[in-house]
Structures are given as structure tokens and as C-alpha cells.
Short mmCIF file of C-alpha atoms in Angstrom, two decimals:
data_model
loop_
_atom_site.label_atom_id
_atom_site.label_comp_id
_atom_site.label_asym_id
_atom_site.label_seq_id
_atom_site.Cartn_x
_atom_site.Cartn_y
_atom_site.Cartn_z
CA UNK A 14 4.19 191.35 141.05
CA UNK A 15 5.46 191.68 144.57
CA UNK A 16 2.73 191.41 147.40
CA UNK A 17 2.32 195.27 149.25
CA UNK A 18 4.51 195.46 152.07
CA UNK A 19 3.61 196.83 155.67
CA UNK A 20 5.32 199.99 156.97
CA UNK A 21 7.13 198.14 159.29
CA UNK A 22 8.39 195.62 156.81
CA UNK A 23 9.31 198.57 154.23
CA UNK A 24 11.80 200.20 156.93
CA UNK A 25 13.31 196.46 157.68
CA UNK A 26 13.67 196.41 154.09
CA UNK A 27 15.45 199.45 153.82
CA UNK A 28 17.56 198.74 156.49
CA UNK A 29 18.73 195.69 155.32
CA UNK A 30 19.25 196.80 152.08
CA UNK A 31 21.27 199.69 153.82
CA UNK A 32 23.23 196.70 155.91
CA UNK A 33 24.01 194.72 152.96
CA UNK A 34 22.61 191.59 154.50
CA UNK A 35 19.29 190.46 151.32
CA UNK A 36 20.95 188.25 149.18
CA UNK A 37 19.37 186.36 145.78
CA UNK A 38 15.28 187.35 145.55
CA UNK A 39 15.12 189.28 148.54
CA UNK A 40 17.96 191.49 147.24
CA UNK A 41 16.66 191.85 143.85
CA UNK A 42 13.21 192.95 145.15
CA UNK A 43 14.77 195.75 147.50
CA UNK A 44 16.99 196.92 144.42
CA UNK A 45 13.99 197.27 142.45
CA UNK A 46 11.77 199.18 145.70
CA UNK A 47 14.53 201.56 146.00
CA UNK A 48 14.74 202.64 142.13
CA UNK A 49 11.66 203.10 141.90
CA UNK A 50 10.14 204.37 144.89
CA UNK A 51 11.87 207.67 146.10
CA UNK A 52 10.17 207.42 149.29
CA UNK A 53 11.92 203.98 149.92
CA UNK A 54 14.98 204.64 148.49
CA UNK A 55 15.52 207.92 151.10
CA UNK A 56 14.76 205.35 154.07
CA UNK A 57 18.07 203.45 152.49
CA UNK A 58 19.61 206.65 152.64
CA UNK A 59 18.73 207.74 156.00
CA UNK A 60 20.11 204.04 157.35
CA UNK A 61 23.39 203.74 155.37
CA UNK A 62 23.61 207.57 156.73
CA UNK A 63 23.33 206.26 160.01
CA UNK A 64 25.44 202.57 159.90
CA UNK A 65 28.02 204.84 158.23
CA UNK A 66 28.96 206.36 161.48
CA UNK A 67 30.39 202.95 162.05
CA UNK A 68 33.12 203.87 159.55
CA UNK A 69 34.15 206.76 162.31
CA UNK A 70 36.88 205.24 164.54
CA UNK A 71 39.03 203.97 161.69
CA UNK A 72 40.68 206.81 160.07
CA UNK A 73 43.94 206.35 158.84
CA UNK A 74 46.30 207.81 156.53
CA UNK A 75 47.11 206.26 153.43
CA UNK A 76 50.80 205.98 152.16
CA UNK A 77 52.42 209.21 151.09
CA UNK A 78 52.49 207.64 147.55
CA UNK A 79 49.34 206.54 147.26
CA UNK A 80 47.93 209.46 145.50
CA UNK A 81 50.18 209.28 143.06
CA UNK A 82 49.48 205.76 141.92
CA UNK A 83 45.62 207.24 141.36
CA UNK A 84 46.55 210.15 139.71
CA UNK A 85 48.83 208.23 136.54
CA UNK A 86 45.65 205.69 136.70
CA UNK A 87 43.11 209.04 135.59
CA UNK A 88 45.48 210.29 133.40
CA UNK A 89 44.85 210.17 129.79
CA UNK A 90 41.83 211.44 127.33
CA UNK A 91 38.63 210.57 130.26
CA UNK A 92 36.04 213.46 129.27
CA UNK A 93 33.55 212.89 126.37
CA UNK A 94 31.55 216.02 125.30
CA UNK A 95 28.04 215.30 125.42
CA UNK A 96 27.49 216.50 122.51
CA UNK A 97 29.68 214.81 120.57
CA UNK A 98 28.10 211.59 121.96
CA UNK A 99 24.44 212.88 120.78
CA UNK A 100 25.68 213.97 117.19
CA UNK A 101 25.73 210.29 116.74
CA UNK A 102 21.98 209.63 117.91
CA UNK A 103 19.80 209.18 114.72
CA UNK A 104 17.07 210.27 116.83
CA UNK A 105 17.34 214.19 115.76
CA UNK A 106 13.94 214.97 117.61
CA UNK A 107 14.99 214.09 121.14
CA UNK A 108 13.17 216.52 123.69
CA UNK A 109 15.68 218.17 125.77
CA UNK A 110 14.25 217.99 128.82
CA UNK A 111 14.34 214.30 128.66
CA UNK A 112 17.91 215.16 127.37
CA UNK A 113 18.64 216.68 129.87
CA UNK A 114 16.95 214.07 132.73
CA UNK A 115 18.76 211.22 131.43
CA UNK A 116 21.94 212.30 130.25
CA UNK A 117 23.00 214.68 132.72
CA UNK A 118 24.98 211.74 134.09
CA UNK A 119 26.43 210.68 130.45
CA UNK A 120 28.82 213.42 130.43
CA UNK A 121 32.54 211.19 131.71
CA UNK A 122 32.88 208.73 130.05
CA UNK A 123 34.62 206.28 132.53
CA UNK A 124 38.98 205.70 131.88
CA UNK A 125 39.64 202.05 131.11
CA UNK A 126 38.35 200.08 134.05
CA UNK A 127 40.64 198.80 136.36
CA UNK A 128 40.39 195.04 136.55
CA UNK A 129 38.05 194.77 139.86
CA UNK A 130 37.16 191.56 141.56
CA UNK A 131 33.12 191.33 141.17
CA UNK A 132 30.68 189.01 143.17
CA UNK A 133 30.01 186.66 140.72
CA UNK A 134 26.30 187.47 139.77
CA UNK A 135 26.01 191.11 139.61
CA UNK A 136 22.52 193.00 139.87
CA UNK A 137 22.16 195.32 137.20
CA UNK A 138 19.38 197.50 137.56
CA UNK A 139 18.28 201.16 135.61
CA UNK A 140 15.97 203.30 136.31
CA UNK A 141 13.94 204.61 133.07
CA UNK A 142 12.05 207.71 132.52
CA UNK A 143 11.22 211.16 131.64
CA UNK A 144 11.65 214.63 132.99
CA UNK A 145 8.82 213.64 135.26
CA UNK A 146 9.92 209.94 136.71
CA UNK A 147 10.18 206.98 136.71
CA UNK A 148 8.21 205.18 133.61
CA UNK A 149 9.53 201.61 134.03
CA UNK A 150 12.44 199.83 136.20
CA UNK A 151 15.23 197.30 134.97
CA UNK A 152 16.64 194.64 136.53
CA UNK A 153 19.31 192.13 134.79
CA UNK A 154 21.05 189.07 136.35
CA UNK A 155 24.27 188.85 134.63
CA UNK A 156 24.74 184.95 135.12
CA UNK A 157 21.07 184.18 133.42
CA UNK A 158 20.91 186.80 130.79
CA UNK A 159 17.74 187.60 131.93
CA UNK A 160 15.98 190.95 132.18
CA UNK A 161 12.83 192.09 134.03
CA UNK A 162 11.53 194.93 132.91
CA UNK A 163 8.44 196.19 135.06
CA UNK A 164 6.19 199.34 133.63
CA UNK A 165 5.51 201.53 136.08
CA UNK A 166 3.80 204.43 134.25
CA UNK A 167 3.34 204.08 130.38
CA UNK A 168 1.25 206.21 128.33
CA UNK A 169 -1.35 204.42 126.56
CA UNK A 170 -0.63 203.74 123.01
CA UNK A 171 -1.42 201.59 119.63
CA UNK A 172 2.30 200.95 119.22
CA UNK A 173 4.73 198.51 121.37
CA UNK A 174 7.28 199.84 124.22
CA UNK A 175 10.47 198.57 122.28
CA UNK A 176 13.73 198.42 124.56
CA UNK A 177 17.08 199.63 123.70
CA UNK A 178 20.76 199.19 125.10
CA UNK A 179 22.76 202.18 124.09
CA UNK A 180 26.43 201.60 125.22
CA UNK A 181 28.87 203.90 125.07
CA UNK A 182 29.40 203.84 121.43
CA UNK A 183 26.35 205.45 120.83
CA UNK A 184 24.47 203.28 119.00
CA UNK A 185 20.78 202.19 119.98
CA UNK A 186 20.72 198.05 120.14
CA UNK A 187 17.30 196.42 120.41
CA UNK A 188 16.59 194.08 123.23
CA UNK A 189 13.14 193.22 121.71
CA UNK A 190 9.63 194.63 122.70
CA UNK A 191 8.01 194.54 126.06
CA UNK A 192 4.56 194.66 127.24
CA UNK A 193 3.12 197.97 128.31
CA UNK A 194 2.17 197.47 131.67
CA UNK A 195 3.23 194.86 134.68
CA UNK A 196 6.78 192.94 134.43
CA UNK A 197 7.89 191.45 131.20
CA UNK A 198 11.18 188.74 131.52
CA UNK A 199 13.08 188.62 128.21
CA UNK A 200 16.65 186.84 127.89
CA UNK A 201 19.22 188.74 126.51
CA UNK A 202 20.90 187.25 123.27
CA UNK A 203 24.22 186.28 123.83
CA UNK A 204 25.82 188.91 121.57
CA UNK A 205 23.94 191.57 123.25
CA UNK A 206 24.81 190.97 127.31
CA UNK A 207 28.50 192.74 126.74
CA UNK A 208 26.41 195.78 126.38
CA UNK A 209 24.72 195.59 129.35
CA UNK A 210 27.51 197.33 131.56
CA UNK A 211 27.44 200.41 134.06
CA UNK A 212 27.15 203.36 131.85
CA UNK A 213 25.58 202.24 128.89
CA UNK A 214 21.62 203.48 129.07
CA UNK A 215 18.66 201.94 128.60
CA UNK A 216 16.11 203.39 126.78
CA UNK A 217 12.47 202.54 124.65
CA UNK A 218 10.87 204.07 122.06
CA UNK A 219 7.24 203.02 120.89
CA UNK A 220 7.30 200.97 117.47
CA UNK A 221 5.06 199.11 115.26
CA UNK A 222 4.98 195.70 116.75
CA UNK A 223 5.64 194.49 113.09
CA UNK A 224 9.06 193.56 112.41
CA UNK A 225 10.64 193.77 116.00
CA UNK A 226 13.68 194.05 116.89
CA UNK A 227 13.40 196.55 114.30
CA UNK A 228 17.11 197.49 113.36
CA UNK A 229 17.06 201.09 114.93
CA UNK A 230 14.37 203.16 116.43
CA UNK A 231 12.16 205.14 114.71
CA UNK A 232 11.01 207.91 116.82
CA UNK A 233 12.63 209.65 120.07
CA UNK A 234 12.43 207.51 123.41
CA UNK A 235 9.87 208.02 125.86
CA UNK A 236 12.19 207.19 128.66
CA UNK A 237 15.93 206.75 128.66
CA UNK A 238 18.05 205.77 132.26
CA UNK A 239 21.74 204.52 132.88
CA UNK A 240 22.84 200.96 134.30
CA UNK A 241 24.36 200.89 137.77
CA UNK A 242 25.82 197.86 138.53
CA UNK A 243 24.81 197.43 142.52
CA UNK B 18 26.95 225.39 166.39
CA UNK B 19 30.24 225.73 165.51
CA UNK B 20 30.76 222.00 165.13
CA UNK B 21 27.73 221.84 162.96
CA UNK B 22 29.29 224.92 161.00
CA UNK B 23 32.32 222.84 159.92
CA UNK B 24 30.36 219.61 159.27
CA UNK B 25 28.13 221.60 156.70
CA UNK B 26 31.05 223.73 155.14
CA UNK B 27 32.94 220.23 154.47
CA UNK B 28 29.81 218.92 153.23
CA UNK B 29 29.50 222.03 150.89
CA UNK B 30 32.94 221.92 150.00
CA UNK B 31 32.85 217.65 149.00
CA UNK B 32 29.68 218.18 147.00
CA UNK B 33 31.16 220.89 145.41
CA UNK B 34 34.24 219.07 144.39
CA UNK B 35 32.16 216.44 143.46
CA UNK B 36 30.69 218.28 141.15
CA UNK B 37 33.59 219.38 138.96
CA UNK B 38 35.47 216.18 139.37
CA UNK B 39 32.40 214.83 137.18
CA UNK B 40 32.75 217.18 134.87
CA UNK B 41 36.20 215.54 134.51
CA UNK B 42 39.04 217.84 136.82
CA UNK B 43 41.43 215.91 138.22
CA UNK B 44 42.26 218.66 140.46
CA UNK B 45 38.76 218.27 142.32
CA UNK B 46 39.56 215.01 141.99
CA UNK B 47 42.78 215.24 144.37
CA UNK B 48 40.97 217.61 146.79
CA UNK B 49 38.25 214.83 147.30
CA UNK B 50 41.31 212.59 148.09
CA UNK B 51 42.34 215.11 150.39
CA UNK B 52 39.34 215.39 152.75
CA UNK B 53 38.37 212.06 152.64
CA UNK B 54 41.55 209.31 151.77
CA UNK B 55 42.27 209.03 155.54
CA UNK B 56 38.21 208.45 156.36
CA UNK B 57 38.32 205.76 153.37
CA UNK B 58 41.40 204.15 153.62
CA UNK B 59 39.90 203.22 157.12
CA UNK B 60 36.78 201.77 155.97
CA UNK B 61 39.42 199.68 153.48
CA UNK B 62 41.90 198.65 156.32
CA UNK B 63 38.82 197.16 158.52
CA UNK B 64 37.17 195.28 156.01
CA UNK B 65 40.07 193.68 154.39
CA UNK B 66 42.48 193.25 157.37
CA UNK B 67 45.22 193.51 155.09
CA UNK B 68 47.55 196.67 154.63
CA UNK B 69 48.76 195.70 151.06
CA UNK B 70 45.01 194.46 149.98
CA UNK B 71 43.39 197.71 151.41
CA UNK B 72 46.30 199.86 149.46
CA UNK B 73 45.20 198.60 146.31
CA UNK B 74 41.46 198.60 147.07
CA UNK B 75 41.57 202.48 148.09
CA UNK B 76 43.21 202.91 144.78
CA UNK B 77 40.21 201.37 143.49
CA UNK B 78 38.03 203.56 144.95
CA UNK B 79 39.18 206.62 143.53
CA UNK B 80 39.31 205.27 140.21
CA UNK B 81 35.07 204.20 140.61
CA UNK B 82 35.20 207.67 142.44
CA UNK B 83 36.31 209.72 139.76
CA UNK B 84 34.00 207.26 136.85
CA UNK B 85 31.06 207.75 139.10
CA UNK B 86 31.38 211.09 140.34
CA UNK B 87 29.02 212.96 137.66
CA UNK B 88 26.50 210.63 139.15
CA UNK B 89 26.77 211.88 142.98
CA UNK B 90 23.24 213.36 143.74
CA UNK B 91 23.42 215.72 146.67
CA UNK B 92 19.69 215.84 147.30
CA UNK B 93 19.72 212.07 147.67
CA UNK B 94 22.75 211.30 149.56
CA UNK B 95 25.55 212.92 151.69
CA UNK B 96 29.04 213.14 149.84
CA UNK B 97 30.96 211.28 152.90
CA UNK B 98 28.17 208.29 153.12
CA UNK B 99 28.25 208.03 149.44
CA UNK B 100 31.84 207.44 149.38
CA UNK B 101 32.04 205.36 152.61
CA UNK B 102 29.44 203.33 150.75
CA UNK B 103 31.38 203.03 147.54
CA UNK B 104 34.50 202.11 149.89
CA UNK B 105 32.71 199.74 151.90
CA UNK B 106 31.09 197.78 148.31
CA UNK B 107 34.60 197.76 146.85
CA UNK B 108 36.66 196.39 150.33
CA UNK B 109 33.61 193.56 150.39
CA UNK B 110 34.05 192.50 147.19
CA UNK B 111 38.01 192.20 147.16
CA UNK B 112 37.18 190.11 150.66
CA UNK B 113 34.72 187.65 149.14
CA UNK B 114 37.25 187.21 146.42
CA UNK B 115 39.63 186.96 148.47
CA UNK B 116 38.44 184.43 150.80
CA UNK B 117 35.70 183.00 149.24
CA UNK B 118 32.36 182.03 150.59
CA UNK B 119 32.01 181.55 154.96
CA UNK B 120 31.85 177.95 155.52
CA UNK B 121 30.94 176.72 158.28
CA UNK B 122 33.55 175.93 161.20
CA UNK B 123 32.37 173.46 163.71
CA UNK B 124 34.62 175.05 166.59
CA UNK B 125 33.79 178.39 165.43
CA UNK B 126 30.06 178.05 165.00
CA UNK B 127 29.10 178.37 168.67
CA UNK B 128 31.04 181.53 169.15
CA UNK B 129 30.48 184.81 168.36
CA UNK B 130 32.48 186.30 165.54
CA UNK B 131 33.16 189.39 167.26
CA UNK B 132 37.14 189.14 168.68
CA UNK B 133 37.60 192.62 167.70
CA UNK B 134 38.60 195.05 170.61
CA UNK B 135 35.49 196.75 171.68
CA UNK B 136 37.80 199.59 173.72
CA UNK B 137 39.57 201.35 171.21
CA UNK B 138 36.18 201.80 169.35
CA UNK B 139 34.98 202.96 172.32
CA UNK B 140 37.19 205.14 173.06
CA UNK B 141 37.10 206.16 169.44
CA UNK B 142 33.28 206.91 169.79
CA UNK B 143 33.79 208.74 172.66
CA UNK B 144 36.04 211.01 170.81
CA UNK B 145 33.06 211.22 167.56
CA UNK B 146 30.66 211.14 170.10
CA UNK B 147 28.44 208.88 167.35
CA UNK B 148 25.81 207.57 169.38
CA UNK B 149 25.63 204.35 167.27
CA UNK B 150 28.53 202.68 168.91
CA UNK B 151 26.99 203.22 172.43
CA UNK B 152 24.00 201.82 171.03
CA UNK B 153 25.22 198.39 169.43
CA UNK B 154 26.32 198.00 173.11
CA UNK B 155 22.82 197.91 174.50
CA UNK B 156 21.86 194.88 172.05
CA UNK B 157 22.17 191.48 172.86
CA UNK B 158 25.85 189.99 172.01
CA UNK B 159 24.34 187.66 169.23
CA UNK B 160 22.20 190.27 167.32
CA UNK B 161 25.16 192.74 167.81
CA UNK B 162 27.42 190.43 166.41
CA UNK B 163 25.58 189.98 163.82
CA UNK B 164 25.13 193.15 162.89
CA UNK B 165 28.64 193.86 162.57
CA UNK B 166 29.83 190.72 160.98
CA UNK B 167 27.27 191.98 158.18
CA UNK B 168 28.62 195.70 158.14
CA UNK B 169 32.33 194.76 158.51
CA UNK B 170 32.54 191.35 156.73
CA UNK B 171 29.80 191.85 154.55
CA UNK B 172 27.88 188.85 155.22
CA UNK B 173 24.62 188.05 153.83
CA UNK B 174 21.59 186.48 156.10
CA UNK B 175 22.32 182.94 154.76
CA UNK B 176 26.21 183.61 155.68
CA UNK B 177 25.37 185.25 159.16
CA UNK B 178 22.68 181.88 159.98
CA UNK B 179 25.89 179.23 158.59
CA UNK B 180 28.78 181.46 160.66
CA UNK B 181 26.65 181.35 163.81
CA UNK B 182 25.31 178.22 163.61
CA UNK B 183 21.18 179.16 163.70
CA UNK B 184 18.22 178.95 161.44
CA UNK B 185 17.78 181.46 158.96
CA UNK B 186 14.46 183.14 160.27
CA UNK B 187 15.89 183.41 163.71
CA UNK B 188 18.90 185.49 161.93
CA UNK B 189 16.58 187.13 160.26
CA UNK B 190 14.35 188.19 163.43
CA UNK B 191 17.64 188.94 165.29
CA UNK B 192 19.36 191.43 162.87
CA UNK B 193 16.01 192.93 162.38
CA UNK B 194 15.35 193.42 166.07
CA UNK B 195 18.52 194.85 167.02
CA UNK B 196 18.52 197.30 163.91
CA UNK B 197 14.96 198.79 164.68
CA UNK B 198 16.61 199.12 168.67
CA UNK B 199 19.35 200.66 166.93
CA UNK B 200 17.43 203.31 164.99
CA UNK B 201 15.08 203.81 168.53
CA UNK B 202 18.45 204.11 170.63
CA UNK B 203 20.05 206.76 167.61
CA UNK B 204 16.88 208.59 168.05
CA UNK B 205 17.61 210.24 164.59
CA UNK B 206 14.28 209.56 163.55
#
């Protein structure tokens, strides 16, 4: 677990987060702060709110043209209907509120990605929870394969948190179970990092520990959040 | 305030738009380009330093813009920073691509990588009247410099301590320093 930090070093924190400056660990732990600590993740706000005005000065006009190069690059088919998406769930019990919490954002489907030049190890990170919050935080190094899954509020239970990756297709993938409280580090199989991609959601249900990864899940997710890629 | 008045309204109006371009119209789409292409293609020109690179990277943006726009929460962040910040992410990228990691330059590492004319911001700030350019001008040079290498350039601590030729924790205590004198000076809270 990370050690407490002091008020002061919290708005450092968030200001360097803000400036862009953490790199590797450092980065990683600020990523996770700011998911899942609202409180934090507003002092981010308030700084890249006010580093932004450095942006001010430099206003330009693009090309007259330029528009139209975006505009034949949205074209085509780009809006899913959410509930086409959910028809495919096999979960038919899924409570709408938490329907509603975590797939307000599920509704465009993204066009085809443009080919975009990435730093080489992207932070992943999601957010996963309920109507109320935040139940557990996500973190995934793309050049390891590994994920760190912290709970932050689970509700006590016989069965096993078990995580999914749902990507855009629809279908629920296990990633294996993970422990119901503190940080659990699990590598992702290789077939299964592809699916780890800004937009597809996280979610976890609670299973019998027999048999894991069980093949689908067999009740509705306790919390459910989407991948940003940071 | 009547400048305040049009600051909100735009605000209203971007969020807005926002709104219905994640629900997937393209026209809210091209009214977001509107009110903000000349804002963004500015953050793109500075941080890549290349007409033709920022072109393409502006394009860019629109396209995450228009994916990401059914995620825009307006009680967690303003439209304009959001999409400054989504600018900003995608121009750093294309320049670490593009030129690779800082190395270090033994007849650069004493200076201060900070040739860029401080007048016509100046003069620019004068016109925006943001306070925060007026402020990086009370800090030290080094700290300041620092400071915008890592907004402009994009550079992390370990980058910043390699370009300017000092050990990490001083970078460290430097860029902190001059951002806390920064907020004090902004007085924003």
C-alpha cells in the first residue's frame, strides 16, 4: 500500500500530475490517487485549470481545409445504441442504476482509430464501482501485462471478487479472481491484453472460488468502470 | 461582469455541444471545432514546432475529441481545459515520437532551455490579462525554465534533471517550489 501523504505533499502531487512531469512509480501512484480520491483528483483539476492559461497567447487559425479532413475521418456508422450493446449481456438482472453509473459513457462507440503515435508504456487505469463510488481501482502497464487491482470498498462476502474485461464486443472475459480487500497483482494472459484498450470496461462479479476463471459470470457485477488510457 | 458573462455563456454553450457530440452529432461536433480549433491548433503549433506535424496532430484531436466526448464531465472539468489537455497529451506524444528521448547535450546542459521570446507572450498576456504569465516571471530563471520545458516539451523530472544538467531531487525541489509560488502569486486559491 502507499504510505499516507501530507497535505502539502498531496497538492505537489496534484500539481505535478497536472504538469505532466511523474514519470514510472511516481506516475502510476498519482494516476491511481486521482481515480480514486475525488478530493485529489479536483486539486488536478484546479492546477491543469490554472497551467492551462499557458495555452492563452497561442491562438491560431487552422487551415481553411482542415475541417474538412476531420469531418470525412467521422464519417461512417460511429453510434452504437446502448441497448443493442446490453441485449448481448447474459447478465439479464443488471441493476440499472449501476447501468446507468457505468455505462452512461458506453453509448459511442469510437470510429476506427486513427493510427496515433503512443509513449511506449501506456498507463491504463479504470475506475470500478457502483451508483455510490468507487469499489476498487485498476491500473495496467501495457509493456508487463500486469494488473493491480486495489479494493477500495468491497462488501463482505463468502464468494470471490472475480474480474472481467468486457471489450466492445460485448462479451465478459475473465481475468481471474482477486482478493477482496488491499492490492492484488495478476498478469494478464497473453491472449487477453488486446482487450485491455480505452473503452472496453472492467467489471467483477462475486463467484464461487471453485473453478475460476469460470467461463462467464454468473450473477450481475457489483461494480463495472471503463479503461482510459492516460 | 460582462466579460465573465461571455466566458460562462461559451462555457455553457461547449458543454452543451459536448454533450450531443457524444451522443454521436457531427454537427456539435463542427461547432466544437468552431469555438475552439484556433485555441487548439495553438496548443499543437507550440508543442510540436512544426506547421505540417501540428496539422495532422489537430486532426487527431478531433478525432479523440469526438471518441471521447460522451465522457466529458462538466462537474469535474471545464470544456476548454479538457480539450487543451487532450491537445496538449496528443502534441507530446507526436513530439516524443518524433524526436525521441532528451539526451543530454554537453554544450546545452549548462543553459537554460528557454530561447523562446518572452515579449510576444507578454504582450500576449497582457492582452488575456492571465496572471500566470506575470507570475512565471517572478520565479527564478532555472525553476521557470523548468516549468515550461515540462508544460511545453513535456518533459518528465528525470528529462528536466538530464536537459539541465542537475540531480534529480534538486529538480524535483525546484519545479515544486516555483509551482506552489505560482499557485500563491495566481492567488486562485
Amino acid at each position: 500500500m502507499d504510505e499516507p501523504l501530507t497535505p502539502e505533499e498531496r497538492e505537489a502531487l496534484a500539481a505535478e500530475l497536472a504538469l505532466g512531469v511523474l514519470d514510472g512509480p511516481d506516475r502510476a501512484r498519482a494516476l491511481r490517487l486521482q481515480l480514486a480520491d475525488p478530493s485529489f483528483a479536483l486539486e488536478v483539476e484546479v492546477w491543469a485549470k490554472r497551467l492551462s492559461d499557458l495555452h492563452l497567447a497561442f491562438e491560431e487559425a487552422p487551415p481553411r481545409d482542415m475541417w474538412d479532413a476531420i469531418a470525412a475521418r467521422v464519417e461512417g456508422p460511429s453510434v452504437v445504441v446502448l441497448e443493442a450493446r446490453l441485449r448481448r449481456w447474459r447478465w439479464s438482472a443488471i441493476g440499472t442504476g449501476l447501468i446507468a453509473a457505468s455505462f452512461a459513457a458506453a453509448l459511442v462507440l469510437r470510429p476506427v482509430p486513427p493510427p496515433m503515435t503512443l509513449p511506449p508504456a501506456q498507463a491504463v487505469v479504470a475506475q470500478l464501482g457502483d451508483a455510490k463510488g468507487t469499489l476498487l481501482a485498476a491500473n495496467y502497464d501495457s509493456s508487463t501485462g500486469r494488473l493491480r487491482i486495489r479494493a477500495v470498498a468491497l462488501p463482505a462476502s463468502t464468494l470471490s471478487p472475480e474480474l472481467w474485461v468486457i471489450p466492445t464486443d460485448g462479451v465478459p472475459r475473465s481475468l481471474g479472481l482477486v482478493g477482496a480487500r488491499g492490492v492484488t497483482e495478476l498478469s494478464v494472459a497473453q491472449q487477453q491484453r488486446a482487450y485491455l484498450h480505452e473503452g472496453s470496461t472492467l467489471a467483477v462479479t462475486l463467484e464461487p472460488a471453485a473453478g475460476a476463471p469460470h467461463m462467464k459470470p454468473s450473477s450481475k457485477p457489483i461494480a463495472a468502470g471503463k479503461i482510459s488510457i492516460i | 461582469m460582462a466579460v465573465g458573462d461571455a466566458y460562462d455563456a461559451r462555457r455553457a454553450q461547449l458543454t452543451d455541444a459536448l454533450g450531443r457530440a457524444g451522443r454521436g452529432d457531427r454537427a456539435a461536433l463542427r461547432e466544437i471545432y468552431d469555438l475552439t480549433s484556433a485555441k487548439l491548433f495553438g496548443v499543437c503549433l507550440r508543442i510540436c514546432q512544426e506547421r505540417e506535424a501540428a496539422e495532422d496532430v489537430l486532426q487527431d484531436v478531433y478525432i479523440k475529441i469526438w471518441a471521447r466526448a460522451g465522457r466529458f464531465d462538466a462537474s469535474r472539468a471545464s470544456p476548454i481545459t479538457w480539450l487543451c489537455t487532450i491537445a496538449r497529451n496528443a502534441a507530446i506524444d507526436w513530439r516524443r515520437a518524433a524526436k525521441g528521448p532528451v539526451m543530454a547535450d554537453e554544450s546545452a546542459a549548462a543553459e537554460v532551455p528557454d530561447a523562446r521570446p518572452i515579449a510576444s507572450e507578454m504582450l500576449a498576456a497582457a492582452q488575456s490579462q492571465a496572471r500566470i504569465f506575470t507570475c512565471l516571471e517572478t520565479l527564478e530563471d532555472r525553476p521557470r525554465a523548468a516549468i515550461r520545458a515540462a508544460f511545453f516539451d513535456g518533459l518528465s523530472y528525470p528529462q528536466l534533471a538530464v536537459q539541465m544538467a542537475v540531480p534529480l531531487g534538486t529538480m524535483k525541489s525546484w519545479v515544486r517550489r516555483g509551482l506552489l509560488q505560482l499557485k500563491a502569486c495566481i492567488g486562485d486559491g
